[in-house]
Every structure is written in C-alpha cells, then in structure tokens.
mmCIF file of C-alpha atoms in Angstrom:
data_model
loop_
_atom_site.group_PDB
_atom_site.id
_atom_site.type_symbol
_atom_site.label_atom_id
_atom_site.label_comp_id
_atom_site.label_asym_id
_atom_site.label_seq_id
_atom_site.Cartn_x
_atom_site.Cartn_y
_atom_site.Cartn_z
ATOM 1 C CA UNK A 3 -116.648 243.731 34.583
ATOM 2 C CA UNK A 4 -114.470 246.249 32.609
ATOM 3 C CA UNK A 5 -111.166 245.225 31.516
ATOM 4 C CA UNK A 6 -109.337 248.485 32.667
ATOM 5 C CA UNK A 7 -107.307 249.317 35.463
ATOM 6 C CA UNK A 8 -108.941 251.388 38.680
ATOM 7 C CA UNK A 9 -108.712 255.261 38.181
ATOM 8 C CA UNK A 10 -106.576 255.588 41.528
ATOM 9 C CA UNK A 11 -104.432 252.525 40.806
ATOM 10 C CA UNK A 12 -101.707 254.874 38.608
ATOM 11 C CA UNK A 13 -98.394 252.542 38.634
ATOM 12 C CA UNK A 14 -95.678 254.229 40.918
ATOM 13 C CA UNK A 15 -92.089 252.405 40.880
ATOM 14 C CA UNK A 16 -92.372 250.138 44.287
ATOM 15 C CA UNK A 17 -89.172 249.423 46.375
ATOM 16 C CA UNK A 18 -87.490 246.310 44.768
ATOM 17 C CA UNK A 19 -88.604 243.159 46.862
ATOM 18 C CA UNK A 20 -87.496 239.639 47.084
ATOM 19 C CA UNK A 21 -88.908 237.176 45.176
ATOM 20 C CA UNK A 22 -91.835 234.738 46.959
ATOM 21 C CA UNK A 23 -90.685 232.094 48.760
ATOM 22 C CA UNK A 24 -91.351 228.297 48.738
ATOM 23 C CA UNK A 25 -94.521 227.351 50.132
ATOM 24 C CA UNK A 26 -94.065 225.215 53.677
ATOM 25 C CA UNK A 27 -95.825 221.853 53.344
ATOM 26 C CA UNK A 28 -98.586 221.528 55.045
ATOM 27 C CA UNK A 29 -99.042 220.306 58.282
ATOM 28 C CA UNK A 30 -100.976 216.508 58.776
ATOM 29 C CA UNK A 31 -103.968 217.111 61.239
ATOM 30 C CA UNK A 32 -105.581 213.958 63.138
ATOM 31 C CA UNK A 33 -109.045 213.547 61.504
ATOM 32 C CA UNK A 34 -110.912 213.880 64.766
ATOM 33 C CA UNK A 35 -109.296 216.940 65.408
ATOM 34 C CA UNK A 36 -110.316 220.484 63.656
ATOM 35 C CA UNK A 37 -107.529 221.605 60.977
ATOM 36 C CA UNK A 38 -105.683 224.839 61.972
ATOM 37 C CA UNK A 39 -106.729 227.990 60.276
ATOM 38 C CA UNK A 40 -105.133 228.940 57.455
ATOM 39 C CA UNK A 41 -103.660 231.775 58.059
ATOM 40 C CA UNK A 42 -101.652 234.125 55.497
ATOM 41 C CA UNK A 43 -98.242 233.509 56.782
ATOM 42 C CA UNK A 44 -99.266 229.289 56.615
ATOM 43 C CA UNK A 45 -100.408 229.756 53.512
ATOM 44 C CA UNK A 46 -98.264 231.961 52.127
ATOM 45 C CA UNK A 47 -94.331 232.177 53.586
ATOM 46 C CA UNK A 48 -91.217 230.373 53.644
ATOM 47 C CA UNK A 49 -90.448 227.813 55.735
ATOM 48 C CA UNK A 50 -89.337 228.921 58.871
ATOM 49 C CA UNK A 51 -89.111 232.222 57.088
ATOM 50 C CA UNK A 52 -91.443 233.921 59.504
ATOM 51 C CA UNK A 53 -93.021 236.633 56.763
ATOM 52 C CA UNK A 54 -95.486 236.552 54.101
ATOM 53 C CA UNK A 55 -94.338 237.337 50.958
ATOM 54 C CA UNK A 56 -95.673 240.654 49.607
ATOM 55 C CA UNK A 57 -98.103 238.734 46.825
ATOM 56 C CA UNK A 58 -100.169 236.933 49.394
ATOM 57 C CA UNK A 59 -100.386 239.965 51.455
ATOM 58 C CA UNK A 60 -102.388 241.840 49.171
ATOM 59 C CA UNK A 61 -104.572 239.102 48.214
ATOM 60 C CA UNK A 62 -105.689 238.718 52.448
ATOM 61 C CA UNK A 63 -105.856 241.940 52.409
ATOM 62 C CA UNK A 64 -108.131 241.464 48.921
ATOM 63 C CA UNK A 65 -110.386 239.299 50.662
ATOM 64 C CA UNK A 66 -110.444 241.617 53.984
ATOM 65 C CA UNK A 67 -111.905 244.486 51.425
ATOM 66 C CA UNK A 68 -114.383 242.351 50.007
ATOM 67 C CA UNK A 69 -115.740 240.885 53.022
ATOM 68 C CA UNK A 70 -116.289 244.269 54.470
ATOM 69 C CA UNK A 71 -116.801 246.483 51.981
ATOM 70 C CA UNK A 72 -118.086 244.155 48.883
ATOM 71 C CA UNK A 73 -116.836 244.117 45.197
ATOM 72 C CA UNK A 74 -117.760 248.022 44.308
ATOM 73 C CA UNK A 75 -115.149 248.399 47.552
ATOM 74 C CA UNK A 76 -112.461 246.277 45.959
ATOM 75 C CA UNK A 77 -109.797 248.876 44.484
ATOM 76 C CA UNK A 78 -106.101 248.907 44.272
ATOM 77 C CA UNK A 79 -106.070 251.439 46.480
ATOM 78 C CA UNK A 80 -108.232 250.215 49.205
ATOM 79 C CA UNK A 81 -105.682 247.257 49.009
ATOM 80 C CA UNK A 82 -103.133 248.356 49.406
ATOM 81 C CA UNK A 83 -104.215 250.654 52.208
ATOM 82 C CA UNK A 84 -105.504 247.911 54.087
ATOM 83 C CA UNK A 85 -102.261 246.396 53.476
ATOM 84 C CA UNK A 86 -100.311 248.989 54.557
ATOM 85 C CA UNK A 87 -98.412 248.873 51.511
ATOM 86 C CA UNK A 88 -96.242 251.668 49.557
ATOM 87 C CA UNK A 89 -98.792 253.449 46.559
ATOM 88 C CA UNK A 90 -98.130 252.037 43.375
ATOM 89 C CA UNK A 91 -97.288 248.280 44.684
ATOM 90 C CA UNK A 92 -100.992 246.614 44.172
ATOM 91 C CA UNK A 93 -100.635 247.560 40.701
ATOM 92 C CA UNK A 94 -97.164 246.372 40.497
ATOM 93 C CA UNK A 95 -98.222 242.738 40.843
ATOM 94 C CA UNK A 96 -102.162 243.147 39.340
ATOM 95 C CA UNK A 97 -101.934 245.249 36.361
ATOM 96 C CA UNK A 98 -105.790 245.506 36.383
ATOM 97 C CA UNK A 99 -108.883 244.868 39.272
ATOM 98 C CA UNK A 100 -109.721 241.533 36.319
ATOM 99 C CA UNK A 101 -106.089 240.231 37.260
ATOM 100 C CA UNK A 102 -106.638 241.222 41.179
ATOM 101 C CA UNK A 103 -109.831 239.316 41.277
ATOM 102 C CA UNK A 104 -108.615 236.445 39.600
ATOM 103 C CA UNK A 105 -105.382 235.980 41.710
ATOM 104 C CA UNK A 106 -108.184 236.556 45.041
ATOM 105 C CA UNK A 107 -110.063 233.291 43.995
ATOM 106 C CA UNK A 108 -107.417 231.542 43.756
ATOM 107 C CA UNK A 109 -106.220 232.350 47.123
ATOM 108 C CA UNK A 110 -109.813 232.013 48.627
ATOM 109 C CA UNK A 111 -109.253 228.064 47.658
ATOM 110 C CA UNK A 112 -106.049 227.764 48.433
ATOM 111 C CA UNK A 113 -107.516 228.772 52.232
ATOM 112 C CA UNK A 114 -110.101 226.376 51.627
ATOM 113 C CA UNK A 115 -108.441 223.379 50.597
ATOM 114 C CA UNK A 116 -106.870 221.804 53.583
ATOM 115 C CA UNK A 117 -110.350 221.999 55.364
ATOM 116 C CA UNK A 118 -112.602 220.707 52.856
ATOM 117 C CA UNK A 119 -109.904 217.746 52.113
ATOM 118 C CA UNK A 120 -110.371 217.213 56.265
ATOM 119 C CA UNK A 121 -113.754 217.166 55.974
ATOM 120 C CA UNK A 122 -114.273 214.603 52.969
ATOM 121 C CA UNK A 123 -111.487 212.356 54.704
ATOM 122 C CA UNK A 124 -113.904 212.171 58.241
ATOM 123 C CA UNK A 125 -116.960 211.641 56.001
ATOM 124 C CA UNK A 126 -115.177 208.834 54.135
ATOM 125 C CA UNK A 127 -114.189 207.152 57.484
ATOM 126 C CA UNK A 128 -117.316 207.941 58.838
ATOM 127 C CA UNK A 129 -119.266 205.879 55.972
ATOM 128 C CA UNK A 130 -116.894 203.237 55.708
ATOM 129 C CA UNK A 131 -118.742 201.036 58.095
ATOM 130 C CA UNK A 132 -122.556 199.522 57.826
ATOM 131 C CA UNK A 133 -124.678 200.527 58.258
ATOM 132 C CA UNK A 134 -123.522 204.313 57.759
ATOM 133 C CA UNK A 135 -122.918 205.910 61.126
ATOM 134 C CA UNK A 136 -122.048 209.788 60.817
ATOM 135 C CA UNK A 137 -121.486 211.319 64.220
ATOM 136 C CA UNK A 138 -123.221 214.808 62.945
ATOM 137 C CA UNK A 139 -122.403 216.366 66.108
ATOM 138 C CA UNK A 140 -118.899 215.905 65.370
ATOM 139 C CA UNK A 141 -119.164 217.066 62.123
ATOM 140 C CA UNK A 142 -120.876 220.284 63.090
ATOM 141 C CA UNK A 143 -117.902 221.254 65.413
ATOM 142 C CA UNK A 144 -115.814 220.762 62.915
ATOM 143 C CA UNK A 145 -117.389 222.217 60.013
ATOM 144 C CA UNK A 146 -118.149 225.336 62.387
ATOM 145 C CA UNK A 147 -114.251 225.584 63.218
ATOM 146 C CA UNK A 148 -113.564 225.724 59.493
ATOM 147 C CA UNK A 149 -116.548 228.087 58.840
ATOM 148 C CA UNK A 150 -115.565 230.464 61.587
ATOM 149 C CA UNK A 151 -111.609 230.807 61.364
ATOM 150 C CA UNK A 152 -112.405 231.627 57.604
ATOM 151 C CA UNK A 153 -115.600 233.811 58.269
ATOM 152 C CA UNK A 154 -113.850 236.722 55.859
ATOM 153 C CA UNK A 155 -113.217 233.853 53.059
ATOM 154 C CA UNK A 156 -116.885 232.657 52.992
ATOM 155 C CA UNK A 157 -118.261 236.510 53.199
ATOM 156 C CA UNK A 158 -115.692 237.391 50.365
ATOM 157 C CA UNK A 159 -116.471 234.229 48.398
ATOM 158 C CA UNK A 160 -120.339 234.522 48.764
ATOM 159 C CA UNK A 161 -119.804 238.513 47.302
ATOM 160 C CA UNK A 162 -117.989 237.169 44.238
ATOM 161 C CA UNK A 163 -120.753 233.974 43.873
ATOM 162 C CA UNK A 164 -123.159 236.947 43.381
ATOM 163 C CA UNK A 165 -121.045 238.703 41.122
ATOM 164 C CA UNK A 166 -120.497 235.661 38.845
ATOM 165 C CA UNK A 167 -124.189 235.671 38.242
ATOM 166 C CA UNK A 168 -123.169 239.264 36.314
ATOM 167 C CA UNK A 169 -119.760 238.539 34.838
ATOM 168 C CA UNK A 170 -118.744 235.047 32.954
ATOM 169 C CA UNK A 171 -115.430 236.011 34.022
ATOM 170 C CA UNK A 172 -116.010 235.542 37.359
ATOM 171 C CA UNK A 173 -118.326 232.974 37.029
ATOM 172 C CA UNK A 174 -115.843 230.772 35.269
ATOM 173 C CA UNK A 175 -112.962 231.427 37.591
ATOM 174 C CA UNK A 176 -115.061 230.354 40.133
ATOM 175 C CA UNK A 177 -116.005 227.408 38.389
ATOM 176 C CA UNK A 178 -112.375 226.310 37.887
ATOM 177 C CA UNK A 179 -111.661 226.577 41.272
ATOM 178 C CA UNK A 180 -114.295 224.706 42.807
ATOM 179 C CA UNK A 181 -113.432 221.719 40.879
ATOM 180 C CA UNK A 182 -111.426 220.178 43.590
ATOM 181 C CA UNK A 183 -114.610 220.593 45.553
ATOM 182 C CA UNK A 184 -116.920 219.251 43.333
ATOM 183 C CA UNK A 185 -114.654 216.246 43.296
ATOM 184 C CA UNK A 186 -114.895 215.790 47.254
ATOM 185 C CA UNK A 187 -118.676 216.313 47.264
ATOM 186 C CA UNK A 188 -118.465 213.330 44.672
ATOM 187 C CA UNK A 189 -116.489 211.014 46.520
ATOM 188 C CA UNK A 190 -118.570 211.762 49.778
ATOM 189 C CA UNK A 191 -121.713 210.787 47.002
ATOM 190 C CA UNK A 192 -120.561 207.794 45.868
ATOM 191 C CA UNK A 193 -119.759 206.561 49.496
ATOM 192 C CA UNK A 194 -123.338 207.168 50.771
ATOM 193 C CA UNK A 195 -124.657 204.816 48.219
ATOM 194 C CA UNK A 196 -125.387 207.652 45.149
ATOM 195 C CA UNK A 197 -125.968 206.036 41.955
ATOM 196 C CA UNK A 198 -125.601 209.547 39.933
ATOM 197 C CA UNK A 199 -122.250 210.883 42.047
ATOM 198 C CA UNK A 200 -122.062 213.915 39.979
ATOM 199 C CA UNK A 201 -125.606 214.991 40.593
ATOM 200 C CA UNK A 202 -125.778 214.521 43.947
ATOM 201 C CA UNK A 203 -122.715 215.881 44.231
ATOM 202 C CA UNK A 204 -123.870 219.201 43.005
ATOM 203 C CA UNK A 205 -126.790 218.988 44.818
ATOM 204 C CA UNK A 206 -125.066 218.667 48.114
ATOM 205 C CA UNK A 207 -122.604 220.915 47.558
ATOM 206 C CA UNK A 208 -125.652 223.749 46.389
ATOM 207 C CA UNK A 209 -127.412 223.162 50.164
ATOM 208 C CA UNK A 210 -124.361 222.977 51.621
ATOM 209 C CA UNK A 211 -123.822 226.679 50.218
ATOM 210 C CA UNK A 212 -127.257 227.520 51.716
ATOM 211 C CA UNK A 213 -126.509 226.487 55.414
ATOM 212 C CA UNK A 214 -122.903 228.473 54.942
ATOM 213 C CA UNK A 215 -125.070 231.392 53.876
ATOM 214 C CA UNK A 216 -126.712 231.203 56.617
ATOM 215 C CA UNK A 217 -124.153 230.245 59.150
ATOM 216 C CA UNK A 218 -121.988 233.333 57.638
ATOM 217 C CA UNK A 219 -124.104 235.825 57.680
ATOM 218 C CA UNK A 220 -127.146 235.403 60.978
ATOM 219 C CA UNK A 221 -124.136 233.149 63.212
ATOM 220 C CA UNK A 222 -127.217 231.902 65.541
ATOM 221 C CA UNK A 223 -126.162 230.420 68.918
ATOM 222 C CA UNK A 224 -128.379 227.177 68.394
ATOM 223 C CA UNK A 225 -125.542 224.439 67.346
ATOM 224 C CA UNK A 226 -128.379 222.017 66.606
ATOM 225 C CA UNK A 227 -129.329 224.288 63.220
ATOM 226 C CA UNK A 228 -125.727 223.846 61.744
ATOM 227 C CA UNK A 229 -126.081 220.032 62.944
ATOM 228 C CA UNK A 230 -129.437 219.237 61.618
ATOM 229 C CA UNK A 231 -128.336 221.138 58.407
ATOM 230 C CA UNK A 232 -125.318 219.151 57.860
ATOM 231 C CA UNK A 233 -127.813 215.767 58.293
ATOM 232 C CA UNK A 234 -130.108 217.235 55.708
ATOM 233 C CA UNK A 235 -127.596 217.854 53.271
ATOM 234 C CA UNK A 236 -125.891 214.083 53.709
ATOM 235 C CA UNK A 237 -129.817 212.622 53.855
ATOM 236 C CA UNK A 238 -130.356 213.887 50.380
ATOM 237 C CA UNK A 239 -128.499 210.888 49.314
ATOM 238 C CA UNK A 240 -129.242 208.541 51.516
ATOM 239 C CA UNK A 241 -133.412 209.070 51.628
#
C-alpha cells in the first residue's frame, strides 16, 4: 500500500470544529439478552450529547465505503461524500489513506468489542456447569443479532483480511486489534477443557471466520446452518 496521500484528497482549510467528546460508558446488557448495536452515535458521542463527533463520522462512513465499494473504493473523497462532509475535512484528520485505514480498524473493533465480550461471558456461564451444556440455539440468535446489526463491519473487515494478505501494514494492524479477541477465544478454550488454549484458540477463532464468511456474504434462511456451525466450531475442543 503506498504511503502517499489520494490524488483528490488536496487539503482545503475545514470550518473549525469542536473537539471530540468523552465517550458514554457503555451500557450493561443481561447475558441472555442480545447486546444493542453499536451504533456511531453509541460509540462515538458525548453523553447525552446527542451528535457524533466529526472523527467517528468519517470512519462509519469509512467502513460504509468499504463494505460497498471495497478497498480500491476507499478514498478521501468518497468519504467524505458519503459523509456529507465539507471537501478538504477527511484529509484534515487522515493526512494519508495509510492513516485512514488504520484509524478504520480501530473503529471496526471498537464496534466489535461489546459483542464479542457478550458472547465469551454466555459461553463462560454456559460451560461452567458439568457436564458442559451450551444451549447452541441460543447462541445462534445471538451471534446472528451481532452478525447482522454489524453486517457493514464484517463485509468491511473481511475486505481488509484480504488485503492484509498483500500489505504487512494491514496485516499487522489487524493483528493488534484482534488481540482482545484472541484472548476471548482463549478463555472460551481453556473452559471447554483445551489443554493448548492458544491453539485452539486460533483454531476456533479461524472457523469461526469461515461461518461469518459465509453468514455475511450468502445470509441463507436455514438458522440450523449458523447453529450447527457454531457447535462445530465449540466441538473442535471438546471431540
């Protein structure tokens, strides 16, 4: 990936805006019951503030542009028009499309967090007991809830997975960020009985990515594949 700013991204003086606010603290969600969506102005605003702050803005809008149109699409202009943002302010805050992509995968876990951390916290009640009783039903409609209220997220995050395959930059942001979720996966591991947490860990986590590919991008109508998918995945520790 070239270290250089897009050719339409020329730096025009933006109006002067407020700085971001403080992020509102997350709201506690009953473990039976799927987490909210994440949505920019959750994610993003002050509390009580009612607006997302102009930073976050551009980065949904990032992950809107890659979702739809991929990573050749991803320009500070097409950001900023999706936006609906004054020309010039994308590269006010990302100097180049490195910085923009960067700041996106950030955001893209950020978005991710508070569901992943609900999922790992059901799995980890769910195993508590003996033997090991996971209601995979229940798990499905959950995990679909995530997967669908962040349908743009996963599309955008699967475009950038291929990309990393390309660029180390990429590939080692992404990396970084999915740290957190390698941690989960381990926990999850180590509760099913895994005597090597961190490899099954990863190797969860990789078919997990698999039935997300899949949910993503063919969305079938059959609940019982996302179920059965989720039961393979946890089975691969437990066989």
């Amino acid at each position: 990936m070239p270290h250089v700013n897009d050719p339409d991204s020329t730096p025009e003086t933006p109006a002067a805006t407020p700085p971001p606010t403080s992020v509102a603290p997350a709201t506690a969600v009953s473990p039976a019951t799927p987490a909210a969506p994440a949505t920019s102005e959750a994610a993003g605003s002050g509390a009580g503030s009612g607006k997302v702050d102009r930073r976050t803005l551009m980065l949904d809008a990032s992950i809107r542009v890659l979702a739809t149109h991929g990573l050749r699409g991803l320009t500070h202009r097409a950001v900023q028009e999706e936006a609906g943002l004054p020309n010039g302010s994308v590269t006010y805050y990302f100097k180049t499309r490195d910085q923009l992509i960067l700041a996106v995968i950030e955001r893209m876990a950020t978005l991710d967090r508070a569901y992943a951390g609900e999922v790992t916290h059901e799995l980890l009640r769910m195993t508590a007991v003996r033997p090991i009783a996971v209601d995979y039903a229940q798990l499905a409609r959950f995990t679909r809830s995530w997967w669908d209220a962040t349908r743009e997220v996963q599309l955008a995050r699967l475009e950038l997975e291929l990309a990393g395959a390309r660029e180390p930059l990429v590939r080692e942001a992404l990396i970084r960020c999915q740290a957190e979720f390698r941690g989960f996966a381990e926990l999850v591991a180590l509760a099913l009985g895994s005597t090597n947490a961190r490899l099954d860990g990863h190797i969860m986590l990789a078919m997990l990515q698999g039935v997300l590919f899949d949910h993503v991008t063919r969305d079938w109508d059959d609940p019982q594949i996302l179920e059965i998918g989720l039961r393979r995945v946890i089975e691969s520790v437990t066989l």
